[in-house]
Each structure stands twice: as C-alpha cells, then as structure tokens.
Amino acid sequence: MKTAVRLFFHLKRFSLLALVCALGFAGCKEKPGANAPVVIKYWEKWTGFESDAMQVIVNDFNASQNRIFVDYCTVSQIDRKLMLATAGGVPPDVAGVWSENIPVYAENNALTPLDKRAAGAGITREKYTDIFWKICSHRDHLWALPTTPTSIALIWNKKLFRAAGLDPERPPKSIAELDEYNRKLVKYRPDGSLEAMGFIPGEPNWFDSMWGCWFGGKLWDGEKTITADAPEVLAAYQWVESYPKRYGSSQLLAFRDGFGNFASPQNAFFTGRVAMVLQGVWIHNFIKNYAPPDFEWGAAPFPTADPANLPNVTIAGCDVLVIPAGARHPKEAFEFIAYVNSQKVMEKLCMGQRKFTPLRDCSPGFLANHPNPYIKVFADLAKSPNATALPRLTTWTQYSNDLVNAVTRIQSGNTSATEALHDVSQRQQQVLDRSLARWKRVSPKLTDEWTNQ
C-alpha cells in the first residue's frame, strides 16, 4: 500500500481519468469457469506481426500446462499506463516494456526485483549475450529478462554504389571513408539543389543523441558526471556540423523536406534519395514490405572514427518482460517469463519478429534459416566488446531530447557544436544532480526492500 501511495503522489500530475482509461482495455478476456487456473494479466506494447508472434508463444504456454493461463493484451502508451496502474494498485502481473524504462521504473519502486527468482530457476548472466543482461540490471539488481533484441548497423543500397563506381560489396569502414563515399554519391539538380546523397546524419534522427559512440565518446562517467562536451563526443558533433557547412543548412533542410514516411514506399532510402542509413535489425521487415522488389542492400558495422582501435560499434537494446510492483501473481508471472527465456521458445519468438536471440547459445538452424540475410551481422555486433546501450540514467529522456534539439540547432547553423554541447552538459548536469540527490534520500530504504524480496 505504501508503494502505491508513494507512486500515486509521484504521478499526481496525471489525471484520475487517465488512470481509469488506462485500465479499461477491451479484448482482454479471462478464461472462465470455477476451476480455472491462475490467470495472469500480461500487457504488451506490440501490434501487428510482432504481437502475433508473442500470441503464438502465449498460446503454446497456455496449452503446455493447466495451472496458469496468460491473458494477453496489447496496450498503447504502455510505459505511461503501467506506471499509472502500478500507482493505483492495479498493475498487470507481467508487462512488456522497453529496456530504457528500467532505471525510472526501478528507482520509483514500480518493479519487482527478479534476482532470487532468476537464481532459483537457474537463469544466470552466462546464458545471455552480455549487453542484454546488463540492460536488464540496474543498481546491482535484476529487474527484467529480455525478449527480442536489437542492434544497429550501416545499411547501404548496392545498386547506387555500383552506379557511382563503388564496390557494392565494400561499405566504408571509417568516418573519413564514409564522407568520401558520400561525395561520390551526391547528385545535384540543374538548379543546384540536392537530388540525392550518399549519407546524411539525422536520416532518420533516431540516433542523434548517440553519435559520440562511433568516436569513442561516452555521455556520462557512469556515476555522477555528464560528459556531453567531452573531446570524443564533441568530435562526433563537429562531424555532424560539417554536413551543413559543406552542403548548406538551407539546402539540407529543403532536401530532407522531400522525404516520405519511414514505413512507406516513399522512404528516402527505398527511393534512392540517400544511399546509406544507420538502421536496426528491423530494417529487413521494412525493405520486404516497402522497397522495390529488385532492391539490393547490405549491412555492416557502421564506420567509426578509428576502425583499427574502435571496431564493431553498435547500440544494442531489447524489449523486456517485467513484473510490476504489487502484481497479484508474481510466482506464476515469473514462470511465464522463464518459459519465454528458454532457448527453443526464445528462438521461436525472435524468428517470428525477424530478430536474433539475446541468448548466448543459438541452435545451428536459427541463423541458417533466418529470412534476414544479414541477421548474423546484427547478432555479432551485439556480442562486440564495443556494443553499448542507452545510458542507464533516470534522466535519459530529458538528456536525449536535449541532444536531439542540439543537433537541430547545429544543423540549422544557429549554433556551433562546441556551444551546443556545452549548454547541454551544463543543463543536464543540473538535472542529474537533482536526480542523484533524490536517490541519496530514498536509496537506503529502497535497496533494503529490494534485497529482501
């Protein structure tokens, strides 16, 4: 009860109406009957074929035994609604969220630690690709187990490479080489406006907060200091700044205004407006659905500033399953989570979503029979020592937004990379200081609670 009250007042800026709406989901039906098994509520964010892939797993689990029935529901805006439901004392038993949600949920006492249950089930770090176990942990506790993982890589159009006299089987390996390829791939219209480019930072802008990774930079020291203006990070954003300097900020803005939606045949990569993009393992699904039938593409590690000393850099992430604080059936909930994390089941789920597996061991047929011809590239990148995750900060949403806004200012020519990153570092250090001061107040009680669960 104290947990629910504390969370309720922490979230009081949300209306009670929103909480009621969050709980009124149609289509969630419990198995009827007086002798029915324990019913666990499972909220998940997926829709379409991704949801269908998990529905198969849920059906298999329900058919495999008669003690537990998983009631599976797709829930929009799950990150917000899960917090609201937990604050109101009516959470689901299992929820599928994003790995970056873990620090905020954990430090607001909205999750159940899984350390003891995982150990009791023989689920250990050694069974997972290292980055994904790290992602599921925070403040020395395990809060989640992974489902479908991701990593990101350079994706290129082989036909455009060939037309520009480039080897279609040899992508650029360094940032300098990427820029050189771009110069060979850029095209202008008769009026001097840009018609096509090899690469443009920020297309899409999903990774604008993380460019420092490919230059050896880190956004904080892992403890208490923001490092947005560290030399390596600054070098990355000066590289971003070099594009509007070279091609003109107004030219680039007009060029990008003509891009279509990502999930459509008008996607700038599919139409040949750009020849190279930074994208994730999911790109295969979009190429299959929206690119021309004869589209030729490749995938490789994204270039770095120093490939000899900094190879195979990627950002890895994963969807995760958690047990919210106050869940009615945590024992049964964890039994389902453990089932999903068994090798055969995990491979079935990841194959259904066209991704690789977060488990260290993989059956020989999984990669061999995978429809994504470059699935091993993405899987190997996740295993790289230079694989990194989004910073494990409760303030990451604010920090990321600040960096994205800084990139917009840099690309518009309104400020230099040096000035923009200095401003970000100053602002975000203040935000982090407040967060750490709060943590210092609440951590003794919370960490004792977590250890005893």
GROMACS .gro file of C-alpha atoms in nm:
model
  453
    1MET     CA    1   0.000   0.000   0.000
    2LYS     CA    2   0.282   0.244   0.085
    3THR     CA    3   0.436   0.178  -0.255
    4ALA     CA    4   0.108   0.255  -0.429
    5VAL     CA    5   0.058   0.578  -0.232
    6ARG     CA    6   0.414   0.694  -0.296
    7LEU     CA    7   0.382   0.630  -0.667
    8PHE     CA    8   0.040   0.790  -0.683
    9PHE     CA    9   0.169   1.119  -0.545
   10HIS     CA   10   0.478   1.099  -0.763
   11LEU     CA   11   0.245   1.077  -1.063
   12LYS     CA   12  -0.025   1.314  -0.941
   13ARG     CA   13   0.023   1.537  -1.244
   14PHE     CA   14  -0.168   1.272  -1.443
   15SER     CA   15  -0.543   1.283  -1.412
   16LEU     CA   16  -0.751   1.014  -1.245
   17LEU     CA   17  -0.945   0.989  -1.569
   18ALA     CA   18  -0.628   0.882  -1.749
   19LEU     CA   19  -0.576   0.607  -1.493
   20VAL     CA   20  -0.931   0.480  -1.540
   21CYS     CA   21  -0.889   0.485  -1.918
   22ALA     CA   22  -0.559   0.300  -1.887
   23LEU     CA   23  -0.733   0.012  -1.717
   24GLY     CA   24  -1.035  -0.018  -1.943
   25PHE     CA   25  -0.894  -0.229  -2.223
   26ALA     CA   26  -1.132  -0.414  -2.449
   27GLY     CA   27  -1.040  -0.755  -2.577
   28CYS     CA   28  -0.877  -0.886  -2.257
   29LYS     CA   29  -1.076  -1.190  -2.159
   30GLU     CA   30  -1.005  -1.420  -1.868
   31LYS     CA   31  -1.063  -1.791  -1.905
   32PRO     CA   32  -1.400  -1.860  -1.738
   33GLY     CA   33  -1.500  -2.141  -1.504
   34ALA     CA   34  -1.493  -2.209  -1.131
   35ASN     CA   35  -1.196  -2.446  -1.165
   36ALA     CA   36  -0.996  -2.217  -1.392
   37PRO     CA   37  -0.619  -2.196  -1.339
   38VAL     CA   38  -0.448  -1.886  -1.201
   39VAL     CA   39  -0.496  -1.610  -1.457
   40ILE     CA   40  -0.205  -1.371  -1.505
   41LYS     CA   41  -0.257  -1.043  -1.684
   42TYR     CA   42   0.008  -0.968  -1.945
   43TRP     CA   43   0.027  -0.621  -2.103
   44GLU     CA   44   0.240  -0.579  -2.414
   45LYS     CA   45   0.312  -0.285  -2.645
   46TRP     CA   46   0.340  -0.480  -2.970
   47THR     CA   47   0.090  -0.469  -3.254
   48GLY     CA   48   0.074  -0.639  -3.594
   49PHE     CA   49   0.306  -0.929  -3.672
   50GLU     CA   50   0.514  -0.863  -3.359
   51SER     CA   51   0.208  -0.908  -3.140
   52ASP     CA   52   0.108  -1.214  -3.341
   53ALA     CA   53   0.449  -1.370  -3.275
   54MET     CA   54   0.405  -1.334  -2.899
   55GLN     CA   55   0.044  -1.457  -2.918
   56VAL     CA   56   0.179  -1.785  -3.056
   57ILE     CA   57   0.413  -1.813  -2.755
   58VAL     CA   58   0.130  -1.735  -2.513
   59ASN     CA   59  -0.092  -1.996  -2.677
   60ASP     CA   60   0.188  -2.253  -2.654
   61PHE     CA   61   0.241  -2.179  -2.286
   62ASN     CA   62  -0.129  -2.199  -2.204
   63ALA     CA   63  -0.152  -2.533  -2.385
   64SER     CA   64   0.160  -2.673  -2.217
   65GLN     CA   65   0.009  -2.690  -1.867
   66ASN     CA   66  -0.320  -2.631  -1.683
   67ARG     CA   67  -0.208  -2.435  -1.375
   68ILE     CA   68  -0.160  -2.089  -1.529
   69PHE     CA   69  -0.348  -1.903  -1.800
   70VAL     CA   70  -0.184  -1.598  -1.957
   71ASP     CA   71  -0.436  -1.328  -2.052
   72TYR     CA   72  -0.250  -1.134  -2.322
   73CYS     CA   73  -0.347  -0.775  -2.414
   74THR     CA   74  -0.193  -0.516  -2.643
   75VAL     CA   75  -0.174  -0.182  -2.461
   76SER     CA   76  -0.090   0.150  -2.625
   77GLN     CA   77   0.133   0.401  -2.438
   78ILE     CA   78   0.229   0.116  -2.210
   79ASP     CA   79   0.515   0.297  -2.037
   80ARG     CA   80   0.280   0.567  -1.905
   81LYS     CA   81  -0.015   0.341  -1.835
   82LEU     CA   82   0.194   0.084  -1.650
   83MET     CA   83   0.316   0.349  -1.406
   84LEU     CA   84  -0.038   0.475  -1.358
   85ALA     CA   85  -0.176   0.128  -1.298
   86THR     CA   86   0.102   0.044  -1.053
   87ALA     CA   87   0.045   0.372  -0.868
   88GLY     CA   88  -0.325   0.285  -0.843
   89GLY     CA   89  -0.252  -0.060  -0.703
   90VAL     CA   90  -0.394  -0.247  -1.003
   91PRO     CA   91  -0.093  -0.346  -1.218
   92PRO     CA   92  -0.082  -0.641  -1.454
   93ASP     CA   93   0.122  -0.944  -1.349
   94VAL     CA   94   0.360  -0.919  -1.647
   95ALA     CA   95   0.439  -0.626  -1.874
   96GLY     CA   96   0.647  -0.597  -2.189
   97VAL     CA   97   0.830  -0.263  -2.194
   98TRP     CA   98   1.147  -0.112  -2.338
   99SER     CA   99   1.480  -0.169  -2.167
  100GLU     CA  100   1.537   0.205  -2.127
  101ASN     CA  101   1.230   0.219  -1.898
  102ILE     CA  102   1.403   0.009  -1.630
  103PRO     CA  103   1.601   0.279  -1.441
  104VAL     CA  104   1.299   0.508  -1.399
  105TYR     CA  105   1.061   0.227  -1.300
  106ALA     CA  106   1.310   0.071  -1.059
  107GLU     CA  107   1.401   0.393  -0.880
  108ASN     CA  108   1.032   0.475  -0.839
  109ASN     CA  109   0.975   0.131  -0.680
  110ALA     CA  110   0.743   0.030  -0.963
  111LEU     CA  111   0.910  -0.306  -1.036
  112THR     CA  112   0.967  -0.632  -0.855
  113PRO     CA  113   1.334  -0.737  -0.840
  114LEU     CA  114   1.392  -1.073  -1.007
  115ASP     CA  115   1.729  -1.173  -0.858
  116LYS     CA  116   1.610  -1.452  -0.631
  117ARG     CA  117   1.354  -1.594  -0.871
  118ALA     CA  118   1.607  -1.598  -1.156
  119ALA     CA  119   1.870  -1.768  -0.941
  120GLY     CA  120   1.616  -2.024  -0.824
  121ALA     CA  121   1.528  -2.105  -1.185
  122GLY     CA  122   1.892  -2.139  -1.292
  123ILE     CA  123   1.873  -1.824  -1.503
  124THR     CA  124   2.217  -1.662  -1.490
  125ARG     CA  125   2.420  -1.400  -1.668
  126GLU     CA  126   2.623  -1.667  -1.850
  127LYS     CA  127   2.318  -1.767  -2.054
  128TYR     CA  128   2.287  -1.427  -2.224
  129THR     CA  129   2.483  -1.210  -2.460
  130ASP     CA  130   2.648  -0.981  -2.207
  131ILE     CA  131   2.495  -0.650  -2.318
  132PHE     CA  132   2.140  -0.776  -2.270
  133TRP     CA  133   2.197  -0.893  -1.913
  134LYS     CA  134   2.350  -0.554  -1.837
  135ILE     CA  135   2.050  -0.381  -1.988
  136CYS     CA  136   1.813  -0.577  -1.762
  137SER     CA  137   2.004  -0.476  -1.449
  138HIS     CA  138   2.015  -0.152  -1.251
  139ARG     CA  139   2.159  -0.057  -0.912
  140ASP     CA  140   2.300  -0.408  -0.866
  141HIS     CA  141   1.964  -0.580  -0.910
  142LEU     CA  142   1.797  -0.769  -1.194
  143TRP     CA  143   1.465  -0.613  -1.295
  144ALA     CA  144   1.373  -0.779  -1.623
  145LEU     CA  145   1.453  -1.054  -1.868
  146PRO     CA  146   1.486  -0.986  -2.241
  147THR     CA  147   1.259  -1.085  -2.524
  148THR     CA  148   1.352  -0.957  -2.871
  149PRO     CA  149   1.686  -0.774  -2.904
  150THR     CA  150   1.816  -0.514  -3.147
  151SER     CA  151   2.145  -0.373  -3.269
  152ILE     CA  152   2.209  -0.112  -3.536
  153ALA     CA  153   2.437  -0.110  -3.838
  154LEU     CA  154   2.521   0.065  -4.166
  155ILE     CA  155   2.267  -0.026  -4.434
  156TRP     CA  156   2.353   0.059  -4.795
  157ASN     CA  157   2.200   0.045  -5.142
  158LYS     CA  158   2.421  -0.175  -5.360
  159LYS     CA  159   2.277  -0.051  -5.690
  160LEU     CA  160   2.362   0.310  -5.608
  161PHE     CA  161   2.714   0.206  -5.507
  162ARG     CA  162   2.760   0.028  -5.839
  163ALA     CA  163   2.627   0.325  -6.037
  164ALA     CA  164   2.874   0.557  -5.861
  165GLY     CA  165   3.169   0.331  -5.938
  166LEU     CA  166   3.194   0.199  -5.583
  167ASP     CA  167   3.233  -0.167  -5.492
  168PRO     CA  168   2.881  -0.272  -5.385
  169GLU     CA  169   3.028  -0.536  -5.154
  170ARG     CA  170   3.265  -0.299  -4.974
  171PRO     CA  171   3.099  -0.050  -4.741
  172PRO     CA  172   3.300   0.233  -4.581
  173LYS     CA  173   3.484   0.139  -4.261
  174SER     CA  174   3.588   0.480  -4.128
  175ILE     CA  175   3.406   0.808  -4.087
  176ALA     CA  176   3.652   0.966  -4.332
  177GLU     CA  177   3.575   0.694  -4.585
  178LEU     CA  178   3.200   0.743  -4.529
  179ASP     CA  179   3.241   1.111  -4.616
  180GLU     CA  180   3.441   1.020  -4.926
  181TYR     CA  181   3.171   0.776  -5.040
  182ASN     CA  182   2.913   1.046  -4.984
  183ARG     CA  183   3.099   1.285  -5.213
  184LYS     CA  184   3.088   1.024  -5.488
  185LEU     CA  185   2.719   0.952  -5.436
  186VAL     CA  186   2.583   1.306  -5.406
  187LYS     CA  187   2.379   1.435  -5.702
  188TYR     CA  188   2.256   1.785  -5.786
  189ARG     CA  189   1.966   1.904  -5.999
  190PRO     CA  190   2.021   2.158  -6.279
  191ASP     CA  191   1.916   2.438  -6.044
  192GLY     CA  192   2.189   2.338  -5.795
  193SER     CA  193   1.959   2.182  -5.537
  194LEU     CA  194   2.034   1.843  -5.389
  195GLU     CA  195   1.876   1.548  -5.565
  196ALA     CA  196   2.042   1.260  -5.377
  197MET     CA  197   2.311   1.200  -5.116
  198GLY     CA  198   2.519   0.910  -5.003
  199PHE     CA  199   2.460   0.976  -4.634
  200ILE     CA  200   2.319   1.246  -4.415
  201PRO     CA  201   2.344   1.246  -4.033
  202GLY     CA  202   1.997   1.255  -3.890
  203GLU     CA  203   1.821   1.046  -4.153
  204PRO     CA  204   1.647   0.927  -3.956
  205ASN     CA  205   1.715   1.127  -3.638
  206TRP     CA  206   1.650   0.833  -3.405
  207PHE     CA  207   2.016   0.807  -3.303
  208ASP     CA  208   2.111   1.175  -3.291
  209SER     CA  209   2.177   1.154  -2.917
  210MET     CA  210   2.434   0.876  -2.956
  211TRP     CA  211   2.676   0.988  -3.230
  212GLY     CA  212   2.958   1.005  -2.977
  213CYS     CA  213   2.972   0.623  -2.960
  214TRP     CA  214   3.131   0.596  -3.307
  215PHE     CA  215   3.403   0.840  -3.199
  216GLY     CA  216   3.483   0.663  -2.870
  217GLY     CA  217   3.283   0.902  -2.654
  218LYS     CA  218   3.058   0.843  -2.355
  219LEU     CA  219   2.777   1.069  -2.238
  220TRP     CA  220   2.842   1.026  -1.865
  221ASP     CA  221   3.103   0.869  -1.639
  222GLY     CA  222   2.863   0.605  -1.505
  223GLU     CA  223   2.844   0.768  -1.163
  224LYS     CA  224   2.773   1.139  -1.131
  225THR     CA  225   2.919   1.345  -1.415
  226ILE     CA  226   2.766   1.437  -1.750
  227THR     CA  227   3.026   1.435  -2.030
  228ALA     CA  228   2.831   1.570  -2.327
  229ASP     CA  229   3.117   1.807  -2.412
  230ALA     CA  230   3.400   1.554  -2.373
  231PRO     CA  231   3.651   1.571  -2.662
  232GLU     CA  232   3.534   1.247  -2.827
  233VAL     CA  233   3.168   1.345  -2.809
  234LEU     CA  234   3.246   1.694  -2.936
  235ALA     CA  235   3.436   1.544  -3.230
  236ALA     CA  236   3.125   1.346  -3.325
  237TYR     CA  237   2.901   1.651  -3.331
  238GLN     CA  238   3.160   1.857  -3.515
  239TRP     CA  239   3.137   1.586  -3.780
  240VAL     CA  240   2.758   1.629  -3.781
  241GLU     CA  241   2.821   2.004  -3.811
  242SER     CA  242   3.045   1.950  -4.115
  243TYR     CA  243   2.748   1.848  -4.332
  244PRO     CA  244   2.555   2.177  -4.321
  245LYS     CA  245   2.887   2.358  -4.356
  246ARG     CA  246   2.971   2.157  -4.668
  247TYR     CA  247   2.630   2.137  -4.833
  248GLY     CA  248   2.446   2.433  -4.681
  249SER     CA  249   2.196   2.417  -4.397
  250SER     CA  250   1.908   2.551  -4.609
  251GLN     CA  251   1.995   2.308  -4.889
  252LEU     CA  252   1.990   2.013  -4.650
  253LEU     CA  253   1.665   2.129  -4.491
  254ALA     CA  254   1.494   2.157  -4.830
  255PHE     CA  255   1.636   1.819  -4.931
  256ARG     CA  256   1.501   1.645  -4.621
  257ASP     CA  257   1.162   1.812  -4.651
  258GLY     CA  258   1.102   1.596  -4.957
  259PHE     CA  259   1.145   1.267  -4.770
  260GLY     CA  260   0.849   1.033  -4.723
  261ASN     CA  261   0.749   0.842  -4.413
  262PHE     CA  262   0.983   0.572  -4.290
  263ALA     CA  263   0.717   0.297  -4.307
  264SER     CA  264   0.621   0.363  -4.668
  265PRO     CA  265   0.747   0.316  -5.026
  266GLN     CA  266   0.842   0.687  -5.013
  267ASN     CA  267   1.109   0.621  -4.750
  268ALA     CA  268   1.414   0.819  -4.864
  269PHE     CA  269   1.636   0.511  -4.853
  270PHE     CA  270   1.394   0.300  -5.057
  271THR     CA  271   1.353   0.569  -5.324
  272GLY     CA  272   1.727   0.623  -5.360
  273ARG     CA  273   1.736   0.975  -5.215
  274VAL     CA  274   2.001   0.851  -4.970
  275ALA     CA  275   2.230   0.553  -5.035
  276MET     CA  276   2.333   0.476  -4.676
  277VAL     CA  277   2.148   0.487  -4.343
  278LEU     CA  278   2.205   0.388  -3.983
  279GLN     CA  279   1.932   0.137  -3.902
  280GLY     CA  280   1.844  -0.163  -3.686
  281VAL     CA  281   1.779  -0.530  -3.738
  282TRP     CA  282   1.414  -0.443  -3.810
  283ILE     CA  283   1.509  -0.283  -4.143
  284HIS     CA  284   1.468  -0.618  -4.321
  285ASN     CA  285   1.094  -0.617  -4.243
  286PHE     CA  286   1.051  -0.269  -4.391
  287ILE     CA  287   1.257  -0.347  -4.701
  288LYS     CA  288   1.041  -0.654  -4.760
  289ASN     CA  289   0.719  -0.455  -4.724
  290TYR     CA  290   0.803  -0.120  -4.884
  291ALA     CA  291   1.117  -0.130  -5.100
  292PRO     CA  292   1.110  -0.214  -5.474
  293PRO     CA  293   1.118  -0.589  -5.550
  294ASP     CA  294   1.468  -0.566  -5.700
  295PHE     CA  295   1.614  -0.364  -5.412
  296GLU     CA  296   1.972  -0.472  -5.332
  297TRP     CA  297   2.105  -0.393  -4.988
  298GLY     CA  298   2.380  -0.481  -4.747
  299ALA     CA  299   2.451  -0.449  -4.374
  300ALA     CA  300   2.782  -0.399  -4.195
  301PRO     CA  301   2.918  -0.228  -3.882
  302PHE     CA  302   2.871   0.149  -3.900
  303PRO     CA  303   3.201   0.329  -3.966
  304THR     CA  304   3.395   0.471  -3.672
  305ALA     CA  305   3.649   0.750  -3.637
  306ASP     CA  306   3.924   0.493  -3.570
  307PRO     CA  307   3.828   0.150  -3.707
  308ALA     CA  308   4.162  -0.008  -3.613
  309ASN     CA  309   4.114   0.067  -3.243
  310LEU     CA  310   3.737   0.109  -3.230
  311PRO     CA  311   3.574  -0.163  -3.444
  312ASN     CA  312   3.221  -0.301  -3.444
  313VAL     CA  313   3.048  -0.025  -3.251
  314THR     CA  314   2.673  -0.058  -3.212
  315ILE     CA  315   2.390   0.049  -2.987
  316ALA     CA  316   2.208  -0.255  -2.854
  317GLY     CA  317   1.869  -0.267  -2.689
  318CYS     CA  318   1.590  -0.509  -2.623
  319ASP     CA  319   1.229  -0.545  -2.531
  320VAL     CA  320   1.194  -0.683  -2.181
  321LEU     CA  321   0.944  -0.857  -1.957
  322VAL     CA  322   0.896  -0.720  -1.604
  323ILE     CA  323   0.682  -0.793  -1.301
  324PRO     CA  324   0.532  -0.466  -1.173
  325ALA     CA  325   0.540  -0.392  -0.802
  326GLY     CA  326   0.219  -0.510  -0.640
  327ALA     CA  327   0.144  -0.776  -0.903
  328ARG     CA  328  -0.105  -1.030  -0.767
  329HIS     CA  329   0.068  -1.341  -0.903
  330PRO     CA  330   0.446  -1.284  -0.916
  331LYS     CA  331   0.532  -1.655  -0.886
  332GLU     CA  332   0.317  -1.750  -1.183
  333ALA     CA  333   0.428  -1.441  -1.373
  334PHE     CA  334   0.791  -1.539  -1.340
  335GLU     CA  335   0.717  -1.894  -1.453
  336PHE     CA  336   0.586  -1.750  -1.780
  337ILE     CA  337   0.885  -1.515  -1.815
  338ALA     CA  338   1.123  -1.806  -1.759
  339TYR     CA  339   0.936  -2.008  -2.021
  340VAL     CA  340   0.983  -1.729  -2.278
  341ASN     CA  341   1.355  -1.722  -2.194
  342SER     CA  342   1.412  -2.088  -2.269
  343GLN     CA  343   1.617  -2.138  -2.586
  344LYS     CA  344   1.359  -2.306  -2.808
  345VAL     CA  345   1.082  -2.063  -2.714
  346MET     CA  346   1.303  -1.755  -2.741
  347GLU     CA  347   1.418  -1.857  -3.088
  348LYS     CA  348   1.057  -1.910  -3.197
  349LEU     CA  349   0.961  -1.562  -3.074
  350CYS     CA  350   1.265  -1.391  -3.227
  351MET     CA  351   1.217  -1.573  -3.558
  352GLY     CA  352   0.853  -1.460  -3.559
  353GLN     CA  353   0.969  -1.099  -3.523
  354ARG     CA  354   1.264  -1.149  -3.761
  355LYS     CA  355   1.525  -1.066  -3.497
  356PHE     CA  356   1.819  -1.251  -3.344
  357THR     CA  357   1.819  -1.408  -2.998
  358PRO     CA  358   1.954  -1.244  -2.679
  359LEU     CA  359   2.073  -1.583  -2.554
  360ARG     CA  360   2.440  -1.673  -2.579
  361ASP     CA  361   2.364  -2.016  -2.725
  362CYS     CA  362   2.186  -2.043  -3.057
  363SER     CA  363   2.070  -2.353  -3.242
  364PRO     CA  364   2.251  -2.414  -3.575
  365GLY     CA  365   1.934  -2.380  -3.779
  366PHE     CA  366   1.824  -2.047  -3.633
  367LEU     CA  367   2.066  -1.825  -3.824
  368ALA     CA  368   2.083  -2.057  -4.124
  369ASN     CA  369   1.707  -2.047  -4.178
  370HIS     CA  370   1.655  -1.682  -4.086
  371PRO     CA  371   1.485  -1.472  -4.359
  372ASN     CA  372   1.709  -1.171  -4.287
  373PRO     CA  373   2.023  -1.240  -4.495
  374TYR     CA  374   2.230  -1.020  -4.262
  375ILE     CA  375   2.099  -1.144  -3.928
  376LYS     CA  376   2.446  -1.266  -3.826
  377VAL     CA  377   2.586  -0.914  -3.874
  378PHE     CA  378   2.339  -0.779  -3.619
  379ALA     CA  379   2.388  -1.071  -3.379
  380ASP     CA  380   2.767  -1.040  -3.393
  381LEU     CA  381   2.751  -0.665  -3.336
  382ALA     CA  382   2.553  -0.721  -3.016
  383LYS     CA  383   2.833  -0.951  -2.896
  384SER     CA  384   3.104  -0.695  -2.972
  385PRO     CA  385   3.305  -0.551  -2.681
  386ASN     CA  386   3.214  -0.214  -2.832
  387ALA     CA  387   2.840  -0.275  -2.812
  388THR     CA  388   2.681  -0.018  -2.587
  389ALA     CA  389   2.334   0.061  -2.457
  390LEU     CA  390   2.150   0.384  -2.396
  391PRO     CA  391   2.282   0.544  -2.076
  392ARG     CA  392   2.127   0.387  -1.764
  393LEU     CA  393   2.003   0.720  -1.635
  394THR     CA  394   1.664   0.806  -1.489
  395THR     CA  395   1.714   1.142  -1.662
  396TRP     CA  396   1.786   0.990  -2.003
  397THR     CA  397   1.464   1.108  -2.170
  398GLN     CA  398   1.546   1.471  -2.090
  399TYR     CA  399   1.911   1.425  -2.181
  400SER     CA  400   1.831   1.259  -2.512
  401ASN     CA  401   1.579   1.526  -2.607
  402ASP     CA  402   1.833   1.794  -2.523
  403LEU     CA  403   2.092   1.633  -2.751
  404VAL     CA  404   1.842   1.595  -3.036
  405ASN     CA  405   1.750   1.963  -3.002
  406ALA     CA  406   2.120   2.048  -3.003
  407VAL     CA  407   2.163   1.861  -3.333
  408THR     CA  408   1.873   2.059  -3.481
  409ARG     CA  409   2.043   2.384  -3.379
  410ILE     CA  410   2.378   2.267  -3.516
  411GLN     CA  411   2.230   2.160  -3.849
  412SER     CA  412   2.039   2.484  -3.886
  413GLY     CA  413   2.361   2.683  -3.843
  414ASN     CA  414   2.221   2.866  -3.539
  415THR     CA  415   2.499   2.749  -3.306
  416SER     CA  416   2.828   2.565  -3.313
  417ALA     CA  417   2.872   2.210  -3.189
  418THR     CA  418   3.103   2.341  -2.915
  419GLU     CA  419   2.842   2.586  -2.785
  420ALA     CA  420   2.551   2.345  -2.815
  421LEU     CA  421   2.724   2.062  -2.627
  422HIS     CA  422   2.850   2.294  -2.357
  423ASP     CA  423   2.493   2.411  -2.299
  424VAL     CA  424   2.365   2.051  -2.292
  425SER     CA  425   2.633   1.947  -2.046
  426GLN     CA  426   2.556   2.234  -1.810
  427ARG     CA  427   2.180   2.178  -1.816
  428GLN     CA  428   2.193   1.803  -1.786
  429GLN     CA  429   2.445   1.810  -1.502
  430GLN     CA  430   2.193   2.011  -1.300
  431VAL     CA  431   1.918   1.762  -1.387
  432LEU     CA  432   2.138   1.469  -1.288
  433ASP     CA  433   2.244   1.638  -0.963
  434ARG     CA  434   1.880   1.670  -0.860
  435SER     CA  435   1.813   1.307  -0.951
  436LEU     CA  436   2.114   1.185  -0.753
  437ALA     CA  437   2.013   1.396  -0.451
  438ARG     CA  438   1.671   1.232  -0.457
  439TRP     CA  439   1.830   0.888  -0.490
  440LYS     CA  440   2.053   0.956  -0.191
  441ARG     CA  441   1.741   1.026   0.018
  442VAL     CA  442   1.538   0.724  -0.089
  443SER     CA  443   1.804   0.462  -0.161
  444PRO     CA  444   1.864   0.324   0.191
  445LYS     CA  445   1.502   0.216   0.232
  446LEU     CA  446   1.451   0.107  -0.127
  447THR     CA  447   1.766  -0.102  -0.152
  448ASP     CA  448   1.675  -0.281   0.172
  449GLU     CA  449   1.330  -0.360   0.029
  450TRP     CA  450   1.479  -0.487  -0.294
  451THR     CA  451   1.731  -0.710  -0.119
  452ASN     CA  452   1.461  -0.870   0.096
  453GLN     CA  453   1.227  -0.951  -0.189
   0.00000   0.00000   0.00000
